[in-house]
Every structure is written in structure tokens, then in C-alpha cells.
Coordinates of C-alpha atoms in Angstrom, one line a residue:
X1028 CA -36.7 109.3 -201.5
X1029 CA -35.6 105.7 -199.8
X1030 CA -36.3 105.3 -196.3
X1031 CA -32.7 104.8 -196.0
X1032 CA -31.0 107.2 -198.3
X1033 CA -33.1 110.0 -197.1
X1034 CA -32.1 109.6 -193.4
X1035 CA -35.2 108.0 -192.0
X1036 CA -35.3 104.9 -190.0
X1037 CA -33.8 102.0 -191.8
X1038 CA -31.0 99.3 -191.1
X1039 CA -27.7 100.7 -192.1
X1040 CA -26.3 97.6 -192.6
X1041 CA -25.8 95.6 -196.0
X1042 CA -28.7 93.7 -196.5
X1043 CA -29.4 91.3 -198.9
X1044 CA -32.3 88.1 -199.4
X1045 CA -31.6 85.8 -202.1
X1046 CA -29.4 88.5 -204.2
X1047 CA -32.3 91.8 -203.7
X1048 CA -31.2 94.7 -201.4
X1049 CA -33.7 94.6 -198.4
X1050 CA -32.6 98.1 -196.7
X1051 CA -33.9 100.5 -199.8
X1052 CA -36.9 101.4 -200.3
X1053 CA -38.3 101.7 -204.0
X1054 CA -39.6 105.2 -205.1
X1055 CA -43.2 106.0 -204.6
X1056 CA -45.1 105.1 -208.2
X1057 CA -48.4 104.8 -209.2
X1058 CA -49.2 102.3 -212.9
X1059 CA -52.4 103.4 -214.3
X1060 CA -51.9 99.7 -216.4
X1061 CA -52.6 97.6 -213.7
X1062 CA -55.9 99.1 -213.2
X1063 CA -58.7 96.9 -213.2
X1064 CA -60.6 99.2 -215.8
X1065 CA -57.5 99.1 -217.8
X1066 CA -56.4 95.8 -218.0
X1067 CA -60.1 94.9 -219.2
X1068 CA -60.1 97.5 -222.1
X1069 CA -56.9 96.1 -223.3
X1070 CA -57.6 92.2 -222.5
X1071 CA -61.3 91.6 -221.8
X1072 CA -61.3 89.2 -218.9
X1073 CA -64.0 88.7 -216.4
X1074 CA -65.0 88.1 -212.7
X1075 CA -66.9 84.8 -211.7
X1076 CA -70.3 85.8 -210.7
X1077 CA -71.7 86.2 -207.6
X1078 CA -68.3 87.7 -206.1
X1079 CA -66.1 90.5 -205.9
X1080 CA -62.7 91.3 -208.2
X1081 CA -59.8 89.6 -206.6
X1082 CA -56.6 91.1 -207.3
X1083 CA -52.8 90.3 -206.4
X1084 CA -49.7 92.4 -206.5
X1085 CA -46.6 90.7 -206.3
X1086 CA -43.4 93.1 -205.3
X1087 CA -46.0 95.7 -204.6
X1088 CA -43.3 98.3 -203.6
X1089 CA -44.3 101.2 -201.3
X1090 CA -48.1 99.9 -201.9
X1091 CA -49.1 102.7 -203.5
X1092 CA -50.4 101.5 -206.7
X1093 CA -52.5 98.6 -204.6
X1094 CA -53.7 101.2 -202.2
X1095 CA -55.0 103.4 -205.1
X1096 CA -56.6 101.0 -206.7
X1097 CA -58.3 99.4 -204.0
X1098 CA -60.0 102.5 -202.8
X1099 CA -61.1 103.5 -206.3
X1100 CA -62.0 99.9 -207.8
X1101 CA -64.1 97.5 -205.2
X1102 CA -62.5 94.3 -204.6
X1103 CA -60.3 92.2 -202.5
X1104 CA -56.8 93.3 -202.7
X1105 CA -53.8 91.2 -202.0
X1106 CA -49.9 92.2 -201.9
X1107 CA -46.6 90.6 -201.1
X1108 CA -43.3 92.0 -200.7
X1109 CA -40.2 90.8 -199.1
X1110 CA -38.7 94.4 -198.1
X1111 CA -39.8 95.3 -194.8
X1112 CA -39.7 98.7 -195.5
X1113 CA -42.4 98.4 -198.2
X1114 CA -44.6 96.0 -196.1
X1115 CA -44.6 98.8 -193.3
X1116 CA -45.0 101.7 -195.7
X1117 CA -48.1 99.8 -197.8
X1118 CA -49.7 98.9 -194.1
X1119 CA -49.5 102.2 -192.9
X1120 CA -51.2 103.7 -196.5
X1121 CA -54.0 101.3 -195.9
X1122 CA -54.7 101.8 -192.7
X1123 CA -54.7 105.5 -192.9
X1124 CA -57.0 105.7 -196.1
X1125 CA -59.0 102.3 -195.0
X1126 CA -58.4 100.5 -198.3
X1127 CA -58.3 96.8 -196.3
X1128 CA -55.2 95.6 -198.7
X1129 CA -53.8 93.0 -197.5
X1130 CA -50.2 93.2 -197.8
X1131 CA -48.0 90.0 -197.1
X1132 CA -44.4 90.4 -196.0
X1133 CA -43.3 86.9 -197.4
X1134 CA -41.1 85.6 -200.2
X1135 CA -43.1 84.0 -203.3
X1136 CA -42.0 80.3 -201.9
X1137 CA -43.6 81.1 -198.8
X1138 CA -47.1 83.3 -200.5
X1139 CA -47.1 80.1 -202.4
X1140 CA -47.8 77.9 -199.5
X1141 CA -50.3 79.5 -197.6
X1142 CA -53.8 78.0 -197.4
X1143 CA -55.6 81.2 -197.5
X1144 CA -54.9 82.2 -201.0
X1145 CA -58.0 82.7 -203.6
X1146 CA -58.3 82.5 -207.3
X1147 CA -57.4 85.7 -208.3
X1148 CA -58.9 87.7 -210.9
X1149 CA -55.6 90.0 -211.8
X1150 CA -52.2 89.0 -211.2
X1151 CA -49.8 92.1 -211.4
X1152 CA -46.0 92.2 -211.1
X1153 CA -44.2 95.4 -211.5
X1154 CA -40.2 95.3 -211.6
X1155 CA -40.2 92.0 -210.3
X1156 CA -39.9 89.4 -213.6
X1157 CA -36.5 90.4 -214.7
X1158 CA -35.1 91.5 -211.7
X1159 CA -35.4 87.9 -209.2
X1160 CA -33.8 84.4 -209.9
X1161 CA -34.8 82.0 -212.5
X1162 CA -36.1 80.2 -209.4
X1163 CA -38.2 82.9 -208.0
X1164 CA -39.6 83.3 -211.6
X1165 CA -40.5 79.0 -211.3
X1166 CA -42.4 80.2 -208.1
X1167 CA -44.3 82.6 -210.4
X1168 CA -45.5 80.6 -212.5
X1169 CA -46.7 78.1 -210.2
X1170 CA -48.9 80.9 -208.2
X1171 CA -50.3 81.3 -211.5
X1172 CA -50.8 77.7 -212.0
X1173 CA -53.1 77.5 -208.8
X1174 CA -53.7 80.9 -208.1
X1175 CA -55.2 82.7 -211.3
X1176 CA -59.2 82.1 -211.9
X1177 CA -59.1 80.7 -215.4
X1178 CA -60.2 84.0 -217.5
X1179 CA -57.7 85.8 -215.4
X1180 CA -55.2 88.3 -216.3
X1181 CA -51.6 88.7 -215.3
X1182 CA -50.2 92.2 -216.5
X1183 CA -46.1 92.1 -216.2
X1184 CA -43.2 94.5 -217.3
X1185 CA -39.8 92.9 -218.4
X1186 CA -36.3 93.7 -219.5
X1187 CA -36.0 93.1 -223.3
X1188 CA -33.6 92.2 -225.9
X1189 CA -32.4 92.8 -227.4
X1190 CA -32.4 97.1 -226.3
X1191 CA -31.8 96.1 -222.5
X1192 CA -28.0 93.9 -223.6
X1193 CA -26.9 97.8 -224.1
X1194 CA -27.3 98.3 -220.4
X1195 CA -26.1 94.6 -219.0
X1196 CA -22.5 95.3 -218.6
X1197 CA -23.0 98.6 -216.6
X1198 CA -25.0 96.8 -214.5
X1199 CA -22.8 93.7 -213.9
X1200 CA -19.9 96.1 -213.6
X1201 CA -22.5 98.2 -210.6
X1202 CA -22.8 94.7 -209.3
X1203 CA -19.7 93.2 -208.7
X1204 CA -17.7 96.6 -207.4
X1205 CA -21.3 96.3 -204.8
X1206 CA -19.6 92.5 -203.8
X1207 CA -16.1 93.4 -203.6
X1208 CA -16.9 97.2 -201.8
X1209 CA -15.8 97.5 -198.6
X1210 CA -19.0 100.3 -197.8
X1211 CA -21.6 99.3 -195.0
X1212 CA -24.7 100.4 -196.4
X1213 CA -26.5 100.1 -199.9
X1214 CA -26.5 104.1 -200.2
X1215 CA -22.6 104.4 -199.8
X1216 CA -22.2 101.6 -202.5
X1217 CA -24.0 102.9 -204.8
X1218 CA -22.6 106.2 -204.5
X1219 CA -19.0 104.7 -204.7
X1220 CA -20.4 102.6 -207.4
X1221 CA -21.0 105.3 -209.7
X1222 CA -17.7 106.8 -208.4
X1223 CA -16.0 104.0 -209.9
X1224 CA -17.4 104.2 -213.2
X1225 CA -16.8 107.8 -213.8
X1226 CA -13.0 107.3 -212.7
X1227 CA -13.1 104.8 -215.7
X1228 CA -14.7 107.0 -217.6
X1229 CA -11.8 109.7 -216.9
X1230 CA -9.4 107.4 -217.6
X1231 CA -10.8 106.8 -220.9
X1232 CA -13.1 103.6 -221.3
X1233 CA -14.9 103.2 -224.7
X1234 CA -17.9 101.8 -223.0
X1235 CA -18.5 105.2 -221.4
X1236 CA -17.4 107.6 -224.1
X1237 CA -19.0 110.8 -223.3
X1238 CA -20.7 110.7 -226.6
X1239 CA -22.1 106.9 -226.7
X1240 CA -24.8 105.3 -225.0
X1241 CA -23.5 103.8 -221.8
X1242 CA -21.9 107.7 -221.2
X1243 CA -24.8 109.3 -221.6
X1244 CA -26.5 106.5 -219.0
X1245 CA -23.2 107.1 -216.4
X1246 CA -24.6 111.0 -217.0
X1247 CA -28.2 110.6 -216.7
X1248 CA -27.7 107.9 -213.3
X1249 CA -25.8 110.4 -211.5
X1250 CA -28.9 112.9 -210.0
X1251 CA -31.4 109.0 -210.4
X1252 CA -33.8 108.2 -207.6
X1253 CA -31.4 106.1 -205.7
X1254 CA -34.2 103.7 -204.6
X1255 CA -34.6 103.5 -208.4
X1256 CA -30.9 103.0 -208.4
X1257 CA -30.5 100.3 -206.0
X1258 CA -32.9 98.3 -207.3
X1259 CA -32.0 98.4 -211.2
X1260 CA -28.7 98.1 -210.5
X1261 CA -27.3 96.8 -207.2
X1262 CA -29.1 93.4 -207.2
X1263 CA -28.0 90.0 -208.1
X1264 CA -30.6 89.4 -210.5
X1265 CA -31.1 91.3 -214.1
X1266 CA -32.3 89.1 -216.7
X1267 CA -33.6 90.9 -219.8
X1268 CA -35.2 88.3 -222.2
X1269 CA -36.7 88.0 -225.6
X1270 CA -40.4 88.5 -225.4
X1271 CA -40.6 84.8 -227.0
X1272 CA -39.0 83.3 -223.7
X1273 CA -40.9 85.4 -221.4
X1274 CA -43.9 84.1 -222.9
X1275 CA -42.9 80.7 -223.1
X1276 CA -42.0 80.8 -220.0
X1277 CA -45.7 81.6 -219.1
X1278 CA -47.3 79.5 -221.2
X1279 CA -46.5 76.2 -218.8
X1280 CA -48.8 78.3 -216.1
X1281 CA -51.4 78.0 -219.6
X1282 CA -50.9 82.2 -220.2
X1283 CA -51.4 83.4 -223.2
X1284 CA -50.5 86.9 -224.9
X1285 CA -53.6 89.0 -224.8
X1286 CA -52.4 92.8 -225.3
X1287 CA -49.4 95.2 -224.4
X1288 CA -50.7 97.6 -221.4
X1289 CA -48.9 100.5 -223.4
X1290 CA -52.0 101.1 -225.3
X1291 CA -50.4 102.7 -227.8
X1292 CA -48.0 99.6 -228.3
X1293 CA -51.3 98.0 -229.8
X1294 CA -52.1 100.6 -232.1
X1295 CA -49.3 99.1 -234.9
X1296 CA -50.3 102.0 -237.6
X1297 CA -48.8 104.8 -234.9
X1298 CA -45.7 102.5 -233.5
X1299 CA -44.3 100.9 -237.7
X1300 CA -43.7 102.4 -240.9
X1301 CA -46.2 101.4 -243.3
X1302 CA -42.5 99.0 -244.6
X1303 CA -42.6 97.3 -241.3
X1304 CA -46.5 96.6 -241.0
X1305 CA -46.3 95.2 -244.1
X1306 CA -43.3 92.5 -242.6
X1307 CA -45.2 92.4 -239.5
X1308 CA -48.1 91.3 -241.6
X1309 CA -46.4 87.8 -243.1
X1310 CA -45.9 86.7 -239.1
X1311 CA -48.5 84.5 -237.6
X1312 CA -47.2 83.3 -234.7
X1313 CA -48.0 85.9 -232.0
X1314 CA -44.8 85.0 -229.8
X1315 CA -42.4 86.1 -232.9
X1316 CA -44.5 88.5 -233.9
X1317 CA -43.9 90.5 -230.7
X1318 CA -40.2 89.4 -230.2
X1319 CA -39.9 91.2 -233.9
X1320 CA -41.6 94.4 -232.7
X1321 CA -39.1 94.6 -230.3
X1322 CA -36.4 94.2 -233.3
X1323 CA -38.1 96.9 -235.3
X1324 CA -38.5 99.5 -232.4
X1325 CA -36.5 98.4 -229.4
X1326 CA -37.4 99.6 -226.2
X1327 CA -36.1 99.3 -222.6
X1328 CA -39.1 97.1 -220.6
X1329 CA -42.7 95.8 -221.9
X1330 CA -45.5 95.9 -220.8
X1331 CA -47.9 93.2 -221.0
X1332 CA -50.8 91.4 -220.1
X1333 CA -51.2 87.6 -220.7
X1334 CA -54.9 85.6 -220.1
X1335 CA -55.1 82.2 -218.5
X1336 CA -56.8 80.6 -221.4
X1337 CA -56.8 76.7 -222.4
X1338 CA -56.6 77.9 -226.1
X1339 CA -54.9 80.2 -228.6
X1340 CA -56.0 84.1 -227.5
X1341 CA -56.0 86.2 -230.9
X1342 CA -54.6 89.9 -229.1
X1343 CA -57.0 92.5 -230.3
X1344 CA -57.5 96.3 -230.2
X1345 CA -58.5 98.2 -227.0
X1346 CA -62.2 98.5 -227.0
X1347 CA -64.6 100.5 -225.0
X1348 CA -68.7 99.9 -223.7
X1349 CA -70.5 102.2 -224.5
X1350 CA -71.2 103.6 -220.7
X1351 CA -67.8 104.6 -220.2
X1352 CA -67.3 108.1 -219.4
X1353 CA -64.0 110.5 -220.1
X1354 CA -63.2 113.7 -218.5
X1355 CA -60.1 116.5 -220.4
X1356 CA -57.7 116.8 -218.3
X1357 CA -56.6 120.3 -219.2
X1358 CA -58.1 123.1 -221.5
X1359 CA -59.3 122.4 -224.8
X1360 CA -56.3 125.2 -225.9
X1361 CA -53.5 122.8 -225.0
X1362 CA -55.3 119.5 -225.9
X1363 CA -55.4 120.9 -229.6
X1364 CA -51.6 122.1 -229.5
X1365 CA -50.2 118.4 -229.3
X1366 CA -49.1 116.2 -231.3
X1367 CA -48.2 112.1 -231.3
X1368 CA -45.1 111.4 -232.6
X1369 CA -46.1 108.3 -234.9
X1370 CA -43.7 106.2 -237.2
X1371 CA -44.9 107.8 -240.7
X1372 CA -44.9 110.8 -239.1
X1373 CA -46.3 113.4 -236.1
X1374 CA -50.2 112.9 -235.6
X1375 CA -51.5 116.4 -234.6
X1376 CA -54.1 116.4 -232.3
X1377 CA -56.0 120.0 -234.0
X1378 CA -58.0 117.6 -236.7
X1379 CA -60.6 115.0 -236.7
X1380 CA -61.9 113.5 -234.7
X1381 CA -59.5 114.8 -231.8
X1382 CA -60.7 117.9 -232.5
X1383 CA -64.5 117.0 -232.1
X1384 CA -63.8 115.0 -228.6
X1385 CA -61.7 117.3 -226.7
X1386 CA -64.4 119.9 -228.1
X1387 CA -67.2 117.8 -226.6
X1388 CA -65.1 117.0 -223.3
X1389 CA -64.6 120.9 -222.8
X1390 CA -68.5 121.8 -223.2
X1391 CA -70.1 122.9 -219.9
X1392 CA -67.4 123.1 -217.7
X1393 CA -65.6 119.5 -218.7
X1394 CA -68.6 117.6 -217.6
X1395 CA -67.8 113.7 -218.3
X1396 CA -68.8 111.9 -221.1
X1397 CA -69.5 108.8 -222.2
X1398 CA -68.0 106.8 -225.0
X1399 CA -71.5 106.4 -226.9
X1400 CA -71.6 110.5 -227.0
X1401 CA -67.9 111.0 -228.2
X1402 CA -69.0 108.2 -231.0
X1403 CA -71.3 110.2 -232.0
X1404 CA -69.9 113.6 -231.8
X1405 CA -67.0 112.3 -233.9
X1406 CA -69.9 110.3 -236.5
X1407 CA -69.2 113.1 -239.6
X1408 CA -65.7 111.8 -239.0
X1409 CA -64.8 108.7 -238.6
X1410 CA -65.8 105.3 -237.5
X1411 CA -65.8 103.5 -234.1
X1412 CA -62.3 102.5 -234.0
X1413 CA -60.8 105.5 -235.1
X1414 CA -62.7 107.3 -232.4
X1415 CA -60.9 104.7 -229.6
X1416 CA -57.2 105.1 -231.2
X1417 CA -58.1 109.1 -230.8
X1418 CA -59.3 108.5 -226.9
X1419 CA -55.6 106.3 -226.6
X1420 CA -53.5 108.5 -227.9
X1421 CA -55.1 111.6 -225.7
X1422 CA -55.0 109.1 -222.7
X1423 CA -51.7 108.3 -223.4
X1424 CA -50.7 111.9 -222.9
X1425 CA -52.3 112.8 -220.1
X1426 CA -54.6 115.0 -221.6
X1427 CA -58.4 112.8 -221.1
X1428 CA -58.9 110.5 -218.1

């Protein structure tokens, strides 16, 4: 719940800073990507020596995912946030669990300017790209310019094309009843909002046909985290992109494309046909490459991370050291039942080598394990890789951690 739309303290009023509602709290999240551990299995990356990780969110929300990961990854952990309400709640979390984040209630113009910033390690920005002014995005890239060690990685979700245009009129429609309402607060908008384009549904509107798209989205909206709400769809600022202008856009900060933090988004043999590998295949340029994928399978938002790199970074599988250690979530019972629903068809998880690693994960009492003993336990099997795409697909449902 929002601090507002749930009833506890928050300014009533209409607040807005350079076209973001201020008053509404984001819902609580946690993104296993941005973790350190992650971000380097996907990306590689490394720390200067002789120091700690250094890590920065930017629009770190209720600071959840910056408090979690400071308290389970060692490091010095920076935020900034411009909603008051998210500064307080991300102070409060790390001064109650003694994580020493510090979080920054400032614009990006104004995190830019102070003295006391490092080189940071990891750059992260979650629902922030798309969602602020072209200027706010310059800003971006120039804290990346000064602020990101070279080696460093910057993990970043976006709006793309073309699957987000489907969505762009409902939420320029959202936005401009917001501007011309005559309601006092962010939660009444939104509700009369979403009033307003279930009248025009009533009255008929092709756009919101019970049956299309953009119906089924009114539908689905209506019982939405209105935090979640506000934010998607009551600001100024919604900018999906192709993936090529995103990562142009990046490049003048010298990023380069290093991985998607889906992991499974790098595993092109479970996300294409065998028809669209094969088209994938005659692409070398990494930017259209990726702007294609998002032809071939569109999705809502990316996820990915970009290096700071002086020259061309070939992006490569997920790989793990040996030392790393994996724990089953669950019993080896429902592990087995799944399944992955992959392009040329389901991937059950009952045969090899997902079979041998949740069997070895479940022996004596789900003791951890490392990667070197699920190698070998799956050896008979398989190779190495297969072995990692195995741990990413159980990962990726929440069945090993």
C-alpha cells in the first residue's frame, strides 16, 4: 500500500516535481537482478582492489531492495530519491536493520553535483529510465560519465517497442484527464481516472473492447497496487524506446551491452524457435540484434545490464565459479513436477540433468552445494553449460537459490 492511499501520513495535496507524483509512495519490491552476485554471473565486472563494492541506486523506491542487499552483500551503499516518502521509508529500514545505506533525498541534477560521490562499482535504476524527462535521462548519463569505475556495471529496466506503443495511449489518456481533473489528491485522480475510461468503455470505445488488449488492461488495472498505479500512469514522463536508442543513448557515457538480467533472456535456445535463432544468427551488430529480439518476442520492459568499457563487450552466457553454492527451495517432489515453457516447446524439469541437481540439492536435509558438485553430479549427463542453463531455469522459478 501507498503511504497516501492507505490512510497514513502523507500530503493530500497534488504534488508534482518536474512531471513525477511526489505524494505516492511506490509498492514495497525487492529485484533479485540488481544483486551484486547477480549482476557478476551475468556480466563479469570487478571491484578495484584494496576496497570495498560501491554500489548506487538511483529511484531507490521504499529502499527495500538497497537495504537487502546491503545487509547481505558487504559494501558501501548509496541511494537517491526525490519522493520524500521513499527517502523516510528507506532511512527508517536502515536504521532499524543497521545496513548504513545512505539514501539521498535529491534530484539527479543535484546527486550530480555533490563533491562526496565515489566511483561506483554498480549503477542500478529500477522504473526510473523510461519514466523521467529526456533531460533527467542527460543527467544519467553524465553520473555515469564521472561516476561509474571503468569495469562497472549499470543494470536498467526500460519501456520497449515496440510491445509498450500498445499501452501509450491509455496512459496519455490517464495523463491528461490527471491535468484537467478537478480532484485534490493523486488517489482520487486515479480513481476518477479509471472511472473515466470505463465510462468510455460503456459507451463503446474500440480501444477498450472488452475482448482486446487495452480492455483487458482497463480490467486487470482496476484491483492494481495504486502506488504501482500512480507511478506507471499518472506522470508526465513515459517513454518506451527501442533497445537500439536506449543503448545509444548509453553509449556517449562509453556503456556497452553486456547481458539481459532476465537470465533466461540470455539463454536464446529456450526464448526463439530454432526459425528465429537461425535469423538471429545473420545479425552481428549487438544493438540490432537485441532491438530484433524484442521484434520476435515483444515484451513489456527489459532488463539489462551494460559495462563501462573503452571497447566492443561481446555479451556472453551466465557463468558460475566453481565455489558457488545452491540451496532447493522446496521439495525435490515439486521441483520435478515443473516445467519451462520454451519456444520449441515445454522443458520438463523430471529429466537430465535437472533431475540429478535438485536430487543432489535434496540429499541430507537440503544442505548447500556448490557448483563444482552439481557439475559433477550431472557429469553422466551433460556438459558444463548445460548444467548452468539447468541452475537458470530452476532459479528462474524460484525453485533453487
Amino acid at each position: 500500500m501507498t503511504a497516501e492511499l492507505s490512510g497514513t501520513a502523507a500530503s493530500s495535496r497534488r504534488v508534482e516535481i518536474d512531471g513525477y507524483v511526489a505524494n505516492v509512495a511506490f509498492e514495497p519490491t525487492y529485484r533479485p537482478e540488481q544483486s551484486p552476485p547477480m549482476l557478476r554471473l551475468l556480466a563479469g565486472g570487478a571491484i578495484r582492489a584494496g576496497r570495498k563494492l560501491r554500489y548506487l541506486d538511483l529511484g531507490f523506491g521504499l529502499g527495500t531492495t538497497v537495504n537487502v542487499l546491503a545487509a547481505a552483500c558487504p559494501g558501501e551503499y548509496w541511494g537517491c530519491d526525490i519522493n520524500p516518502l521513499h527517502v523516510a521509508a528507506a532511512r527508517d529500514l536502515s536504521r532499524c536493520a543497521g545496513t548504513g545505506v545512505r539514501a539521498v533525498q535529491a534530484s539527479f541534477a543535484e546527486l550530480l553535483e555533490r563533491s562526496d560521490l565515489p566511483a561506483f562499482d554498480i549503477v542500478v535504476a529500477h522504473g526510473v529510465w523510461s519514466w523521467v524527462s529526456e533531460a533527467n535521462r542527460d543527467v544519467i548519463v553524465r553520473l555515469l560519465q564521472r561516476h561509474l569505475a571503468p569495469g562497472g556495471l549499470f543494470c536498467v529496466n526500460s519501456l520497449t517497442l515496440p510491445r509498450a506503443a500498445r499501452n501509450l495511449p491509455f496512459q496519455r489518456l490517464m495523463r491528461l484527464h490527471r491535468r484537467l481533473g478537478e480532484a485534490s489528491s493523486s488517489g482520487d485522480l486515479l480513481e476518477s481516472g479509471l472511472a473515466f475510461a470505463s465510462l468510455l468503455q460503456r459507451a463503446g470505445a474500440a480501444y477498450f473492447a472488452p475482448e482486446s488488449e487495452s480492455g483487458r488492461l482497463l480490467e486487470q488495472v482496476q484491483n492494481a497496487d495504486p502506488g504501482y498505479m500512480a507511478h506507471e500512469y499518472l506522470n508526465e514522463n513515459w517513454h518506451p524506446a527501442l533497445f537500439a536508442d536506449t543503448a545509444a543513448a548509453l553509449g556517449r557515457a562509453g556503456l556497452r551491452f553486456a547481458a539481459s538480467a532476465d537470465p533466461i533472456s540470455n539463454c536464446e535456445e529456450l526464448r526463439y524457435t530454432k526459425s528465429q535463432r537461425a535469423v538471429l544468427d545473420t545479425i552481428n551488430d549487438p544493438a540490432l540484434r537485441e532491438t530484433c529480439k524484442d521484434f520476435l518476442r515483444p515484451k513489456w520492459l527489459r532488463y539489462d545490464v551494460f559495462v563501462k568499457s573503452d571497447g566492443q563487450v561481446r555479451p556472453r552466457r551466465p557463468r558460475f565459479a566453481r565455489e558457488t553454492r545452491f540451496v532447493l527451495a522446496v521439495s525435490a517432489a515439486v521441483a520435478l513436477s515443473d516445467e519451462h515453457p520454451a519456444a520449441d516447446g515445454p522443458v520438463k524439469f523430471d529429466g537430465s540433468p535437472i533431475r540429478e541437481i535438485v536430487m543432489t540439492l535434496a540429499t541430507e536435509e537440503h544442505r548447500s552445494r556448490s557448483f563444482g558438485q552439481l557439475v559433477e553430479a550431472a557429469r553422466s549427463a551433460c556438459g558444463e553449460d548445460v548444467v548452468v542453463r539447468a541452475l537458470m531455469l530452476l532459479i528462474d522459478h524460484d525453485l533453487v537459490h
